[in-house]
Short mmCIF file of C-alpha atoms in Angstrom, two decimals:
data_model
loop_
_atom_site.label_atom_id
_atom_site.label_comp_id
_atom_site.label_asym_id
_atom_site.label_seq_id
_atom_site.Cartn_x
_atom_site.Cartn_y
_atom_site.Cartn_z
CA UNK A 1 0.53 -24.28 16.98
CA UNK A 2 -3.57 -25.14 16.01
CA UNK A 3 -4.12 -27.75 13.50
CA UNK A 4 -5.64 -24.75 11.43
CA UNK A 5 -2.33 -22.83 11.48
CA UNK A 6 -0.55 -26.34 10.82
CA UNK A 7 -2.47 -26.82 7.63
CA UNK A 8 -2.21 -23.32 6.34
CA UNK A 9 1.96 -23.92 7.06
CA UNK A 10 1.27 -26.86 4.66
CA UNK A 11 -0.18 -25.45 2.32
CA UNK A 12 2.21 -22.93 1.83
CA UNK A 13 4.92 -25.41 2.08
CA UNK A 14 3.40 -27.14 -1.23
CA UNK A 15 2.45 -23.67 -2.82
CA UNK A 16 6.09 -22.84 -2.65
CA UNK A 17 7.77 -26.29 -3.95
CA UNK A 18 5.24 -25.53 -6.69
CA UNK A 19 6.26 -22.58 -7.23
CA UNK A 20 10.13 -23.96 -7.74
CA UNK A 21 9.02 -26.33 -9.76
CA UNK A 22 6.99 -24.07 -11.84
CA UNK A 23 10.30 -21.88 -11.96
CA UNK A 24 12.69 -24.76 -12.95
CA UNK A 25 10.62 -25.88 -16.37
CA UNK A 26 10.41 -21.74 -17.20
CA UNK A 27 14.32 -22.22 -16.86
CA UNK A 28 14.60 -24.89 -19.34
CA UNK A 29 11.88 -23.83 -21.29
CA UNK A 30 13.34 -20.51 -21.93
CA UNK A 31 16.76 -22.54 -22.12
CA UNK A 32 15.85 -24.79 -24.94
CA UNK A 33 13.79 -21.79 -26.47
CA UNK A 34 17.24 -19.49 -26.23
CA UNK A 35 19.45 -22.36 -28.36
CA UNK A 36 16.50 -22.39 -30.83
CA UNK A 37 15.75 -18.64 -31.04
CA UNK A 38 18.95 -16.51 -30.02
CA UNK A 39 16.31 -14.43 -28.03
CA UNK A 40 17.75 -12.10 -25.42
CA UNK A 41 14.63 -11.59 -23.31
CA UNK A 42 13.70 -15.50 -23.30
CA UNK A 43 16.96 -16.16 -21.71
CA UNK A 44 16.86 -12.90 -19.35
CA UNK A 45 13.88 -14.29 -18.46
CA UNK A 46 15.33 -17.62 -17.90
CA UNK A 47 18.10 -16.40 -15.63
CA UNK A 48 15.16 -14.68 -13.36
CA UNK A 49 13.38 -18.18 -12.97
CA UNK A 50 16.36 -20.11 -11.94
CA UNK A 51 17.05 -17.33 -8.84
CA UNK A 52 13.42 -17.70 -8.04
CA UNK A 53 13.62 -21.47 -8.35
CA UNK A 54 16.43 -21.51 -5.67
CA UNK A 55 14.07 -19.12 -3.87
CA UNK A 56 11.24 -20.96 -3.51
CA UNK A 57 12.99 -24.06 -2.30
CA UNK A 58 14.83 -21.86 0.52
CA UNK A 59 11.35 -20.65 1.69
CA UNK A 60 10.28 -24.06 1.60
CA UNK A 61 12.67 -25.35 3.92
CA UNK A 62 12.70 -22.35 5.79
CA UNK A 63 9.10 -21.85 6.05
CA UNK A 64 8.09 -20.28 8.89
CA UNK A 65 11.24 -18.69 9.13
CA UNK A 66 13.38 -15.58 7.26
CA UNK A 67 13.56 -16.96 3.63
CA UNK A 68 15.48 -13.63 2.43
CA UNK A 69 19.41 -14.43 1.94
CA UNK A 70 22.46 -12.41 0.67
CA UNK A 71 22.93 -15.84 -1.83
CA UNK A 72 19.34 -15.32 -3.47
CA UNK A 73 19.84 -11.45 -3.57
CA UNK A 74 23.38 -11.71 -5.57
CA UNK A 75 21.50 -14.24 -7.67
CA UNK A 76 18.65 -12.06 -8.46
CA UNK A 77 21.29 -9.14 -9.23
CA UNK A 78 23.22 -11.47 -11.65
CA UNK A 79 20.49 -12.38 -13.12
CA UNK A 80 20.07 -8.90 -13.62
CA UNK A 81 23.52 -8.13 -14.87
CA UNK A 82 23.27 -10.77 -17.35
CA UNK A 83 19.91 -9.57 -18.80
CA UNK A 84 21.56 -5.76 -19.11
CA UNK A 85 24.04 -7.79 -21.03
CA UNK A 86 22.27 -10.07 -23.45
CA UNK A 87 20.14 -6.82 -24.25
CA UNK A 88 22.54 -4.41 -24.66
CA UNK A 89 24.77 -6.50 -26.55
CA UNK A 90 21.77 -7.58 -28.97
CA UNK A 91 20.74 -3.75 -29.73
CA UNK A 92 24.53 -2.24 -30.38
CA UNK A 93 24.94 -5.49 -32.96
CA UNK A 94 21.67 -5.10 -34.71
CA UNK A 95 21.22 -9.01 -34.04
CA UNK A 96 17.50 -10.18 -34.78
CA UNK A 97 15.94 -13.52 -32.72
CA UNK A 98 14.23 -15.94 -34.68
CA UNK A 99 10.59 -15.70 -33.61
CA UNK A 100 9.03 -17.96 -31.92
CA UNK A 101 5.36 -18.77 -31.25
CA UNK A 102 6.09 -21.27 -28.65
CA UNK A 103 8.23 -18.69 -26.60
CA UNK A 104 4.69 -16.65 -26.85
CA UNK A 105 2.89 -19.70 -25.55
CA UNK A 106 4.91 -20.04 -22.31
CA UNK A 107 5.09 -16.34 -21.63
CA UNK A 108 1.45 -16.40 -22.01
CA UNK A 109 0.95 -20.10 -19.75
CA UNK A 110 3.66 -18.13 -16.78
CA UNK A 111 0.88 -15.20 -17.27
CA UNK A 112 -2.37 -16.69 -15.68
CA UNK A 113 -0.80 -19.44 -13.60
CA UNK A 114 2.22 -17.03 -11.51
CA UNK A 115 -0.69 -14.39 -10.81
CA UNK A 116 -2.87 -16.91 -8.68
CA UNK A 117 0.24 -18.97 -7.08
CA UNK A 118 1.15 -15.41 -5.48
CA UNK A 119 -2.27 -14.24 -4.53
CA UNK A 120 -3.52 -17.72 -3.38
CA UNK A 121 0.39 -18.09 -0.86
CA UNK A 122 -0.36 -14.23 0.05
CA UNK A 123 -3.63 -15.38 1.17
CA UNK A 124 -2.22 -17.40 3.36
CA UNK A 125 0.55 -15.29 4.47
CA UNK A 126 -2.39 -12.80 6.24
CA UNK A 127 -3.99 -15.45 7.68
CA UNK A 128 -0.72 -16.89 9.34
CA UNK A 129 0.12 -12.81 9.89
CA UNK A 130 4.07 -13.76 8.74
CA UNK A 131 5.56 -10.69 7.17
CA UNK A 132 8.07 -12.54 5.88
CA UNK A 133 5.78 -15.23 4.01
CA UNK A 134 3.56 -11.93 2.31
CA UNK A 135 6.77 -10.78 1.05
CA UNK A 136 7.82 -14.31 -0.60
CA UNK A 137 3.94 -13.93 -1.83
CA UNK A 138 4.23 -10.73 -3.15
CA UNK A 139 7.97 -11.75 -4.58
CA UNK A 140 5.88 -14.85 -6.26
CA UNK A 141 2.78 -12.68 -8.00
CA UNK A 142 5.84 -9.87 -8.82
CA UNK A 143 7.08 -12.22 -11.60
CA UNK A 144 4.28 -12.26 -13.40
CA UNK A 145 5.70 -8.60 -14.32
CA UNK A 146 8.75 -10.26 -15.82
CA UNK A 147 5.93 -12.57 -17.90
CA UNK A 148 4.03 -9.57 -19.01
CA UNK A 149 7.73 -7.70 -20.57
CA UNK A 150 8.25 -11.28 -21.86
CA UNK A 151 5.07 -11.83 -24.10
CA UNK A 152 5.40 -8.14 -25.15
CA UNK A 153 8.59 -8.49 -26.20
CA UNK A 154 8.17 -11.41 -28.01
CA UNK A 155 4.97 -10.59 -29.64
CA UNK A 156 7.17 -7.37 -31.37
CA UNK A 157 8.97 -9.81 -32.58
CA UNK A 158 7.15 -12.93 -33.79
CA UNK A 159 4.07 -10.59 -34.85
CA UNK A 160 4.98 -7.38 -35.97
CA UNK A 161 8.63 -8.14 -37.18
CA UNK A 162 10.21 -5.93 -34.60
CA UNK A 163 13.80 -7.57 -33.95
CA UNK A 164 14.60 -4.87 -31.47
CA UNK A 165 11.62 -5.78 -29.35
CA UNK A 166 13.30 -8.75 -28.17
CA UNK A 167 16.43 -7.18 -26.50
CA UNK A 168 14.54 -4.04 -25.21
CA UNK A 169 12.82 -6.50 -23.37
CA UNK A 170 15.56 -8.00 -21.67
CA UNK A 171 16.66 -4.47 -20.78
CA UNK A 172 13.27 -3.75 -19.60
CA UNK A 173 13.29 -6.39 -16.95
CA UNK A 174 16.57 -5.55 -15.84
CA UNK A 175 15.96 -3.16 -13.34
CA UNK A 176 13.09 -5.05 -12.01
CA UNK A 177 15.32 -8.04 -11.25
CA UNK A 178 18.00 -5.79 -9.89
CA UNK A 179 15.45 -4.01 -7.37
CA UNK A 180 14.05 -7.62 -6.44
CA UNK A 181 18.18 -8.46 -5.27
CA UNK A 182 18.07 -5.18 -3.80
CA UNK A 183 14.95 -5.54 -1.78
CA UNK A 184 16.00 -8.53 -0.28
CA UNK A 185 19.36 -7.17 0.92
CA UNK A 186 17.24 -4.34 2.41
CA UNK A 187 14.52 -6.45 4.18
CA UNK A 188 16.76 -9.32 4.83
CA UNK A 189 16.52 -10.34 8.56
CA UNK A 190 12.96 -8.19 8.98
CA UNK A 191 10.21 -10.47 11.01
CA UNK A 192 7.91 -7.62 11.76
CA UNK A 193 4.02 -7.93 10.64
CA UNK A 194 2.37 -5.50 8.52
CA UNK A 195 -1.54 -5.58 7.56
CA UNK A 196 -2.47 -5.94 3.77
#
C-alpha cells in the first residue's frame, strides 16, 4: 500500500469515528429532546442515529473491508419499525408534542454538517476506488434526508402550530430507514468497484 493510499485510509478512518460520534450526541440529543417534548419524529430520528452510530464504528474497524452486516441492517429496520410506531400511534390519538426550538436547532446543526462528512468520506472512497467505502459515504450524506423530514416536521409544529406535523414526520422517514436495512441486506458481501 503507498503512503498516499495509507493516509487517505486514515482519513477515512477518522471521518468515520466522527461520524459515530456525531451520531451518538444526535441520539441523546433527540433523547433528552423526546422526555422534554413527547415528539415522535425527534425520537424516530433518534433511533436512526444510534443504528448509524453502531455503523460507523463497524466501518471504522473494518475499514478497508465489507462494513455491511445483517446486525446493522435489522437495526436500521427496527429503527424503522419503531418510527412507523411512534407515528402512527401519535396520529390515531390526536397527541400534540410540545414544540421545541432547540429540536429545530439540532435538526438544522445535523443539516450542514452530515452533508459535507458524506461528500468529503465519498471523496475519498473514489480516490481509494472501494465500492464498499462510497456506499458507507453515500449511507453517511443519505441521513441528511432524515435531517431535512426532521426540521420540516418540527418547524409544522413549533411555527405554524401543526401538531400532526410531528408524527407525519416520523412516518415519513420510515420507509427511508427501512430501505437503508434493506439495502444493506441486498449489497451485503458486494466488493465490486463502480465509477461515480
Amino acid at each position: 500500500m503507498t503512503d498516499e493510499r495509507e493516509i487517505w485510509f486514515r482519513q477515512f478512518f477518522y471521518l468515520a469515528l466522527f461520524a459515530a460520534g456525531f451520531h451518538s450526541l444526535q441520539f441523546l440529543a433527540s433523547l433528552i429532546l423526546w422526555v422534554a417534548t413527547s415528539s415522535a419524529a425527534l425520537l424516530a430520528y433518534g433511533l436512526d442515529a444510534v443504528v448509524s452510530a453502531v455503523a460507523a464504528m463497524v466501518l471504522a474497524a473494518r475499514i478497508p473491508r465489507e462494513w455491511r452486516n445483517r446486525f446493522v441492517a435489522y437495526g436500521y429496520m427496527a429503527a424503522s419499525a419503531g418510527a412507523f410506531y411512534l407515528g402512527a400511534s401519535m396520529l390515531w390519538k390526536g397527541q400534540r408534542p410540545k414544540p421545541s426550538v432547540l429540536g429545530v436547532a439540532a435538526a438544522a446543526v445535523s443539516m450542514l454538517v452530515i452533508p459535507i462528512v458524506g461528500s468529503y468520506m465519498k471523496s475519498l472512497a473514489v480516490e481509494l476506488r472501494s465500492q464498499a467505502l462510497k456506499s458507507a459515504a453515500i449511507f453517511t450524506f443519505g441521513n441528511s434526508y432524515l435531517s431535512m423530514v426532521l426540521l420540516i416536521a418540527l418547524l409544522m409544529s413549533y411555527g405554524m402550530n401543526l401538531g400532526w406535523g410531528d408524527p407525519l414526520g416520523a412516518l415519513v422517514m420510515f420507509p427511508f430507514m427501512a430501505q437503508k436495512g434493506i439495502q444493506i441486506l441486498l449489497e451485503e458481501g458486494k466488493h465490486e468497484y463502480v465509477e461515480d
